[in-house]
Amino acid sequence: MASAASDLLAHFKLEAEIFPTYTSHISYRNDHAHGRRKERVEKRWYKDKVLGHGSFGEVCLEVCQQGDNIVDTRAVKKIEKAKMRSWEVDYERELLALAKFSKLQDEEEDVLIKFFGYFENADAVFLAMEYFSYGDLAQYLESPLSEPEIKQITRDVVESLRIMHAEGFAHRDLKPNNIFVVKKFPESWWVKIGDFGMAKRDGEQTDLRTWGGTPNYQAPEFNGYVEELEETSIHTNAVDMWSLGCVVYSLATEGAVPFPTPLAVNKFCNGKLPFPDKALSMKLTNSGIQFVKDLLVRLPSERLTAETAQHPPWLQKGHESFQSPSHPTALSQQQSGVAKLPHPAPIDRMNYHAVEENLIGKANEKERSEEGGEERDGDTVFQLSTHNTRDYERLSSTPLRRTVFPPISVSLQEAERREATRLLRDAGFDLDAANYSAKSAWFWAAKHGCKAVTLLLLEKGPDIEVKDNDENTALHCAACNGHEAVARLFLEKGVDIEVKGKNGRTALHHAAFNGHEAVARLLLEKGAGLEVKNDVGSTALHPAAFNGHEAVARLFLEKGVDIEVKSNNRTTALHRAAFNGHEAVACLFLEKGADIEVKMNDGRTALHLAACYGHESVARLLLEKGAGLEVKDNYRMTALHVAAFNGHEAVARLFLEKGVDIEVKGNNGMTALHLAASYAHEAVARLLLEKRAGLEVKDIDGWTALHGAASYGHEAVARLFLEKGAGLEVKNNHGWTALHFAARNDHEAVARLFLEKGADIEAKRNDGSTPLHLAASNGHESVARLFLEKGADIEVKNNDGKTALHLAARNDHEAVVRLLLEEGAGIEVKRNDGSTALHLAASNGHEAVARLFLETGAGLEVKDNDGWTALHLAAVDGHGAVARLFLEKGADIEVKDNDGRTALHLAASNGHEAVARLFLEKGAGLEVKDIDRWSALHLAASNGHEAVARLFLEKEAGLEVKDIDGWTALHHAASNGHEAVARLLLEKGADIEVKINYGRTALHHAASNGHEAVVRLFLEKGAGLEMKDNYGSTALHCAASNGHQVVARLFLEKGAGLEVKDNDGWTALHLAAVDGHGAVARLFLEKGADIEVKDNDGRTALHHAASNGHEAVARLFLEKGAGLEVKDIDRWTALHHAASNGHEAVARLFLEKGAGLEVMGNYGWTALHVAARSGHEAVICLLLDKGADIRARNIRGSTAAKLAAKGGHENCVKLLKTPSSRRWGIFRR
């Protein structure tokens, strides 16, 4: 990989040790308060559960615990290296994408999965990522999503793709399973794209036919269906836009896909299959359908791009359908300037599966219209082809003329045979032609109900069970179009009456959906099953109810159909009738005993559905039959909420007349008035106020109805509320007034109204922000100008000390910045951290705003609290254009911050090569040092930025320059595992044996931190294995102390001495024992380490394991023959050390292995004495239970009880004076 990519990956590399039950991450931090460098910090992550499995491994939930509390969570994706090799998959691509996009995340564009880092072992690579408790989008496809919800999700996905494509990446596997849910109802939807396993950078040569993506969401060019593209063409970002179109289609159709098979995609691309927009029309408005069409375009170059996909009318705020009002913009709880409105799903259009019969009905109607066939006054009217065609699928595009069938007798006479033959010929079917299609003629006859033609074709012996492209038989076709006589013919010929077509519909479903009672009766007489369900769980009763076919529904009821049968989403026939406002059918069902309170999956009753779509007569009927007005759906919304949300005044009035509780609240505490206000239903709001709805009632976030009207810019509703006495200064839980909301969302007319009515222009939110702050932060120039005209304080600060100018500068709103400067805003005003507006513009790379500030006189040398100038900030974030501007304007390139660092130091530390090169061209000093005497090369090496380090070396940076602790750049690269940088430094002549102040070489540092690749490099370059630091430690000691088994094994293979001792007489085995590194200890023993070797205090490795409580290591030593009775210079055994430090488990192990209870150390101390002196109650109980002599005295005559008393361990004294039968009870207390 390129050096920049390697640098980025190195930044995210986590040091880890993987154990069976947890993973340990080791990091190092400087503790300046206590004067310590590189203090070791451990964090343990425990596997909680498996979240899922993929092609190359599994994904697990891991938790980080402190005590009994879970303090953090993450998802860890395991990628098995063997599988990747067999599939020739480069996992670094996914790593690079995750790393790249994690660096891009900010508060405004948090739409890509967060990446915390990666680690690996010999078998697998582990990717630590953000965990989503709500899972992925796929599990919500079968939920009834409204159009506003689909828009919210789509906006996030489009923004994600915009960021990816701008950075040169294509995702290539976009699908609902790779879109993760951060927030959902009752909050606004917030999703993120993840799983970058198939992602590719621009310029990566991928053959057009190279596999990528999931078939149902895969662009046609992957399969070679776009003939204009050469096979050598590379994939473009357009593949993601096709996938986006498929995702939006799935969201709108509860999981369906536009092209379920590769053949369908191929036909569409070749013009043989129309765009499948019928299903979309049930959920999306015309602009939404057009958006999907503009994505699902055959040629990649003609599809919307991620940039242009942000601008179509459908995705613009405020472009919403009447019955599908939009959700608010997804904001965090801390920035709750836009409402979290209730979930539109339960009060929006019926989900696709609930109305799927309607799709077939409309499809058939469209086909009849296109082909000329339609029902008219009982006559079959159709059009005939003017030329010969045999392709049934092309009939819809054939020019036709209109004629009418004459009546045909039951038996086929010769004259009728001739007429039937003529009709077929006129329709384009010549029975004697070579290209005659029996199948096409068969379906044509069934579709148009021509009995004579059907009889003629039956004589030819056709396959009566043959199916068309939609899996329908001729019986389906006849039933759909109400042709009883033809249907009877098919049944008499033995056609399967229960055969299912597309979406699992039988002939009875089709007859019911289209209201053909005679056909339905015939089918029932012939044994059709009334309880047979289609793919979405609907029986024939459901479509009859949905389309209001009372006679068909009555027939089914007479035949004993289950009136309470439920579809997959638990809708009954009563729900369907209420949904479409079919009062007569609903009345029929109620007369037959239908359960009026039965609920769908989302908790809606028939009354909710009638309210949703404004069917007043059905709602009145339901109330007369006892429907509960206070019944709530899963979102705790009543029918009144639903009516208010959708603006159905008459229905709402009916409910109020019937005594509904006007103040009842939904899940998020919103009343009907909140909903009417948020969605601009003035008439409903006026009605509710007439009925004394509370204007000041608050939802769970403290919003009143006025807040909702202000947030969405509904001036008429806001004016109404003010006329009725609504309080302008009422605040929500975060301190927002109505004026804040209007300012945040750029509603100038509403803001002007509030100011005219006396709103406090200086009102502050909880974070200290005024309306002017919000207008400036969001770039609303006209609103900001209004506030300034009305006297808003231009210098007022929020809690962070930011003025409006700071906020406008941070977010690159040049027009607002210019306005504020014209109105006299202080350009040098500092916020709490000492930064000015220029600092913020520099930090965020806003060159135009920075230039404007400089033209207005902003000081380039002004420093914040950390001593950073604007140049420092531009350098930190790599904003080269801004840095160049500052230098052209005279910025001091050598100015230092509080840590003594120049802009070059910061550019080097963050790996910004282009900026570093610019600084060097402008004369920046390479050897300038910070307060720790670090040079820019030290910083580049420490952070693994090879390209920057190479640049510095080309400019003759000093290789052997040392920092305050004597570290060279090579030490820093080694300590942090940056192999590429270390190799570069060695190639340029770095001294591999140079030592820091306390004698360590670069090899020591690499070994301490387990960087195998760097260690191997150093050994290849001749690093001394036996070199010792000032404490006598070799590199092997360092590896052993930190438990790096792989590095330790490498050293042993290279001849490192196992018996080498440091200044304290410790061998590598001692160090492994001290820190409990069992795997390393086992390795050393396998390689012949002396298990009884003693340090300067006479202690063996077993003594150290005992002293530090490492039971597993102690057990290993005993298995390998370590002596339990070996004594140190104080004549202590391992049992003494375990007892002295309170390690009960280790002491129990020793006793089980026969350790002597009464063995005495110097001065006659037994294990019981040392446990008593230190107050270790559990160990005392153990020793006493094993028979320790409670009366034993040391050389001074002290018993264990006396020693415990002397140490103030009262409970231990009680234990030592209590009979054994009661001892453990005292200990537990």
PDB file of C-alpha atoms in Angstrom, residues 308-444:
ATOM      1  CA  THR A 308     -26.658  15.746  -7.563  1.00  0.00           C
ATOM      2  CA  ALA A 309     -28.840  13.328  -5.582  1.00  0.00           C
ATOM      3  CA  GLN A 310     -28.943  15.895  -2.777  1.00  0.00           C
ATOM      4  CA  HIS A 311     -30.848  18.384  -4.880  1.00  0.00           C
ATOM      5  CA  PRO A 312     -33.928  16.732  -6.458  1.00  0.00           C
ATOM      6  CA  PRO A 313     -37.234  18.200  -5.223  1.00  0.00           C
ATOM      7  CA  TRP A 314     -38.154  15.010  -3.390  1.00  0.00           C
ATOM      8  CA  LEU A 315     -35.288  15.345  -0.899  1.00  0.00           C
ATOM      9  CA  GLN A 316     -35.715  19.044  -0.284  1.00  0.00           C
ATOM     10  CA  LYS A 317     -37.025  20.022   3.128  1.00  0.00           C
ATOM     11  CA  GLY A 318     -40.619  21.179   2.932  1.00  0.00           C
ATOM     12  CA  HIS A 319     -41.360  19.183  -0.255  1.00  0.00           C
ATOM     13  CA  GLU A 320     -43.765  16.766   1.416  1.00  0.00           C
ATOM     14  CA  SER A 321     -47.025  15.121   0.490  1.00  0.00           C
ATOM     15  CA  PHE A 322     -50.218  16.055   2.306  1.00  0.00           C
ATOM     16  CA  GLN A 323     -50.642  12.699   4.001  1.00  0.00           C
ATOM     17  CA  SER A 324     -46.964  12.090   4.497  1.00  0.00           C
ATOM     18  CA  PRO A 325     -45.559  15.110   6.367  1.00  0.00           C
ATOM     19  CA  SER A 326     -41.868  14.976   6.849  1.00  0.00           C
ATOM     20  CA  HIS A 327     -39.966  14.219   9.943  1.00  0.00           C
ATOM     21  CA  PRO A 328     -37.686  16.918  11.305  1.00  0.00           C
ATOM     22  CA  THR A 329     -34.006  17.032  10.562  1.00  0.00           C
ATOM     23  CA  ALA A 330     -32.180  14.452  12.648  1.00  0.00           C
ATOM     24  CA  LEU A 331     -30.361  16.368  15.365  1.00  0.00           C
ATOM     25  CA  SER A 332     -28.750  15.271  18.571  1.00  0.00           C
ATOM     26  CA  GLN A 333     -30.471  15.666  21.905  1.00  0.00           C
ATOM     27  CA  GLN A 334     -28.044  18.437  22.710  1.00  0.00           C
ATOM     28  CA  GLN A 335     -29.047  20.331  19.588  1.00  0.00           C
ATOM     29  CA  SER A 336     -32.750  19.730  19.684  1.00  0.00           C
ATOM     30  CA  GLY A 337     -33.716  22.665  17.566  1.00  0.00           C
ATOM     31  CA  VAL A 338     -36.005  20.515  15.462  1.00  0.00           C
ATOM     32  CA  ALA A 339     -38.799  18.415  16.817  1.00  0.00           C
ATOM     33  CA  LYS A 340     -38.703  14.694  17.341  1.00  0.00           C
ATOM     34  CA  LEU A 341     -42.143  14.167  15.881  1.00  0.00           C
ATOM     35  CA  PRO A 342     -44.116  10.973  16.324  1.00  0.00           C
ATOM     36  CA  HIS A 343     -43.578   8.042  14.028  1.00  0.00           C
ATOM     37  CA  PRO A 344     -45.596   8.679  10.895  1.00  0.00           C
ATOM     38  CA  ALA A 345     -45.897   4.978  10.079  1.00  0.00           C
ATOM     39  CA  PRO A 346     -49.006   4.218  12.132  1.00  0.00           C
ATOM     40  CA  ILE A 347     -50.789   7.199  10.721  1.00  0.00           C
ATOM     41  CA  ASP A 348     -49.583   7.170   7.140  1.00  0.00           C
ATOM     42  CA  ARG A 349     -50.482   5.018   4.173  1.00  0.00           C
ATOM     43  CA  MET A 350     -51.180   1.313   4.583  1.00  0.00           C
ATOM     44  CA  ASN A 351     -48.005  -0.681   4.148  1.00  0.00           C
ATOM     45  CA  TYR A 352     -47.359  -2.334   0.816  1.00  0.00           C
ATOM     46  CA  HIS A 353     -48.121  -5.903   1.874  1.00  0.00           C
ATOM     47  CA  ALA A 354     -51.445  -4.736   3.247  1.00  0.00           C
ATOM     48  CA  VAL A 355     -52.376  -3.283  -0.108  1.00  0.00           C
ATOM     49  CA  GLU A 356     -50.459  -5.557  -2.427  1.00  0.00           C
ATOM     50  CA  GLU A 357     -53.622  -6.692  -4.157  1.00  0.00           C
ATOM     51  CA  ASN A 358     -54.120  -3.119  -5.264  1.00  0.00           C
ATOM     52  CA  LEU A 359     -50.881  -3.287  -7.170  1.00  0.00           C
ATOM     53  CA  ILE A 360     -52.076  -6.245  -9.266  1.00  0.00           C
ATOM     54  CA  GLY A 361     -55.411  -4.561  -9.813  1.00  0.00           C
ATOM     55  CA  LYS A 362     -53.804  -1.373 -11.057  1.00  0.00           C
ATOM     56  CA  ALA A 363     -51.374  -3.346 -13.127  1.00  0.00           C
ATOM     57  CA  ASN A 364     -54.213  -5.184 -14.853  1.00  0.00           C
ATOM     58  CA  GLU A 365     -56.111  -1.974 -15.381  1.00  0.00           C
ATOM     59  CA  LYS A 366     -53.025  -0.415 -16.911  1.00  0.00           C
ATOM     60  CA  GLU A 367     -52.509  -3.392 -19.178  1.00  0.00           C
ATOM     61  CA  ARG A 368     -56.141  -3.280 -20.272  1.00  0.00           C
ATOM     62  CA  SER A 369     -55.799   0.401 -20.993  1.00  0.00           C
ATOM     63  CA  GLU A 370     -52.583  -0.026 -22.933  1.00  0.00           C
ATOM     64  CA  GLU A 371     -53.778  -3.014 -24.893  1.00  0.00           C
ATOM     65  CA  GLY A 372     -57.306  -1.784 -25.388  1.00  0.00           C
ATOM     66  CA  GLY A 373     -59.077  -4.269 -23.107  1.00  0.00           C
ATOM     67  CA  GLU A 374     -61.401  -2.829 -20.498  1.00  0.00           C
ATOM     68  CA  GLU A 375     -64.755  -3.671 -18.914  1.00  0.00           C
ATOM     69  CA  ARG A 376     -67.567  -1.572 -20.368  1.00  0.00           C
ATOM     70  CA  ASP A 377     -71.292  -2.256 -19.810  1.00  0.00           C
ATOM     71  CA  GLY A 378     -70.838  -5.993 -19.848  1.00  0.00           C
ATOM     72  CA  ASP A 379     -69.258  -6.087 -23.319  1.00  0.00           C
ATOM     73  CA  THR A 380     -65.691  -7.153 -23.784  1.00  0.00           C
ATOM     74  CA  VAL A 381     -63.949  -4.323 -25.565  1.00  0.00           C
ATOM     75  CA  PHE A 382     -60.467  -4.813 -26.933  1.00  0.00           C
ATOM     76  CA  GLN A 383     -58.120  -3.719 -29.668  1.00  0.00           C
ATOM     77  CA  LEU A 384     -56.578  -5.870 -32.357  1.00  0.00           C
ATOM     78  CA  SER A 385     -53.089  -5.779 -33.793  1.00  0.00           C
ATOM     79  CA  THR A 386     -52.588  -4.295 -37.249  1.00  0.00           C
ATOM     80  CA  HIS A 387     -49.531  -6.426 -37.892  1.00  0.00           C
ATOM     81  CA  ASN A 388     -48.402  -9.933 -37.103  1.00  0.00           C
ATOM     82  CA  THR A 389     -46.647 -10.332 -33.744  1.00  0.00           C
ATOM     83  CA  ARG A 390     -46.109 -13.413 -31.668  1.00  0.00           C
ATOM     84  CA  ASP A 391     -44.570 -11.899 -28.568  1.00  0.00           C
ATOM     85  CA  TYR A 392     -47.142 -11.736 -25.787  1.00  0.00           C
ATOM     86  CA  GLU A 393     -44.854  -9.535 -23.742  1.00  0.00           C
ATOM     87  CA  ARG A 394     -44.826  -6.939 -26.533  1.00  0.00           C
ATOM     88  CA  LEU A 395     -48.604  -6.633 -26.857  1.00  0.00           C
ATOM     89  CA  SER A 396     -48.661  -3.540 -24.662  1.00  0.00           C
ATOM     90  CA  SER A 397     -46.576  -1.623 -27.178  1.00  0.00           C
ATOM     91  CA  THR A 398     -48.355  -2.901 -30.341  1.00  0.00           C
ATOM     92  CA  PRO A 399     -50.448  -0.356 -32.284  1.00  0.00           C
ATOM     93  CA  LEU A 400     -54.048  -1.570 -31.962  1.00  0.00           C
ATOM     94  CA  ARG A 401     -57.472  -0.691 -33.304  1.00  0.00           C
ATOM     95  CA  ARG A 402     -60.706  -0.992 -31.353  1.00  0.00           C
ATOM     96  CA  THR A 403     -63.490  -3.553 -32.054  1.00  0.00           C
ATOM     97  CA  VAL A 404     -66.157  -5.422 -30.055  1.00  0.00           C
ATOM     98  CA  PHE A 405     -66.605  -9.198 -29.717  1.00  0.00           C
ATOM     99  CA  PRO A 406     -70.000 -10.533 -30.856  1.00  0.00           C
ATOM    100  CA  PRO A 407     -71.736 -13.059 -28.564  1.00  0.00           C
ATOM    101  CA  ILE A 408     -70.408 -16.600 -29.111  1.00  0.00           C
ATOM    102  CA  SER A 409     -72.446 -19.755 -28.497  1.00  0.00           C
ATOM    103  CA  VAL A 410     -71.343 -22.474 -26.093  1.00  0.00           C
ATOM    104  CA  SER A 411     -70.601 -25.104 -28.738  1.00  0.00           C
ATOM    105  CA  LEU A 412     -68.030 -24.248 -31.354  1.00  0.00           C
ATOM    106  CA  GLN A 413     -69.758 -24.303 -34.747  1.00  0.00           C
ATOM    107  CA  GLU A 414     -67.865 -24.054 -37.986  1.00  0.00           C
ATOM    108  CA  ALA A 415     -68.851 -20.436 -38.483  1.00  0.00           C
ATOM    109  CA  GLU A 416     -67.653 -19.638 -34.984  1.00  0.00           C
ATOM    110  CA  ARG A 417     -64.431 -21.529 -35.667  1.00  0.00           C
ATOM    111  CA  ARG A 418     -63.831 -19.345 -38.702  1.00  0.00           C
ATOM    112  CA  GLU A 419     -64.667 -16.209 -36.723  1.00  0.00           C
ATOM    113  CA  ALA A 420     -62.351 -17.259 -33.909  1.00  0.00           C
ATOM    114  CA  THR A 421     -59.569 -17.909 -36.397  1.00  0.00           C
ATOM    115  CA  ARG A 422     -60.156 -14.493 -37.942  1.00  0.00           C
ATOM    116  CA  LEU A 423     -60.073 -12.798 -34.557  1.00  0.00           C
ATOM    117  CA  LEU A 424     -56.801 -14.494 -33.745  1.00  0.00           C
ATOM    118  CA  ARG A 425     -55.340 -13.499 -37.083  1.00  0.00           C
ATOM    119  CA  ASP A 426     -56.469  -9.903 -36.657  1.00  0.00           C
ATOM    120  CA  ALA A 427     -54.838  -9.903 -33.229  1.00  0.00           C
ATOM    121  CA  GLY A 428     -51.576 -11.047 -34.774  1.00  0.00           C
ATOM    122  CA  PHE A 429     -51.771 -14.801 -34.222  1.00  0.00           C
ATOM    123  CA  ASP A 430     -51.566 -16.856 -37.428  1.00  0.00           C
ATOM    124  CA  LEU A 431     -52.073 -20.497 -36.430  1.00  0.00           C
ATOM    125  CA  ASP A 432     -50.185 -21.681 -39.476  1.00  0.00           C
ATOM    126  CA  ALA A 433     -47.252 -19.292 -39.230  1.00  0.00           C
ATOM    127  CA  ALA A 434     -43.810 -20.642 -38.347  1.00  0.00           C
ATOM    128  CA  ASN A 435     -43.389 -18.124 -35.582  1.00  0.00           C
ATOM    129  CA  TYR A 436     -46.820 -18.707 -34.051  1.00  0.00           C
ATOM    130  CA  SER A 437     -46.725 -18.518 -30.215  1.00  0.00           C
ATOM    131  CA  ALA A 438     -49.348 -20.763 -28.652  1.00  0.00           C
ATOM    132  CA  LYS A 439     -48.566 -19.353 -25.223  1.00  0.00           C
ATOM    133  CA  SER A 440     -49.147 -15.747 -26.274  1.00  0.00           C
ATOM    134  CA  ALA A 441     -52.400 -16.618 -28.034  1.00  0.00           C
ATOM    135  CA  TRP A 442     -53.543 -18.608 -25.016  1.00  0.00           C
ATOM    136  CA  PHE A 443     -53.120 -15.694 -22.643  1.00  0.00           C
ATOM    137  CA  TRP A 444     -54.627 -13.281 -25.138  1.00  0.00           C
TER     138      TRP A 444
END
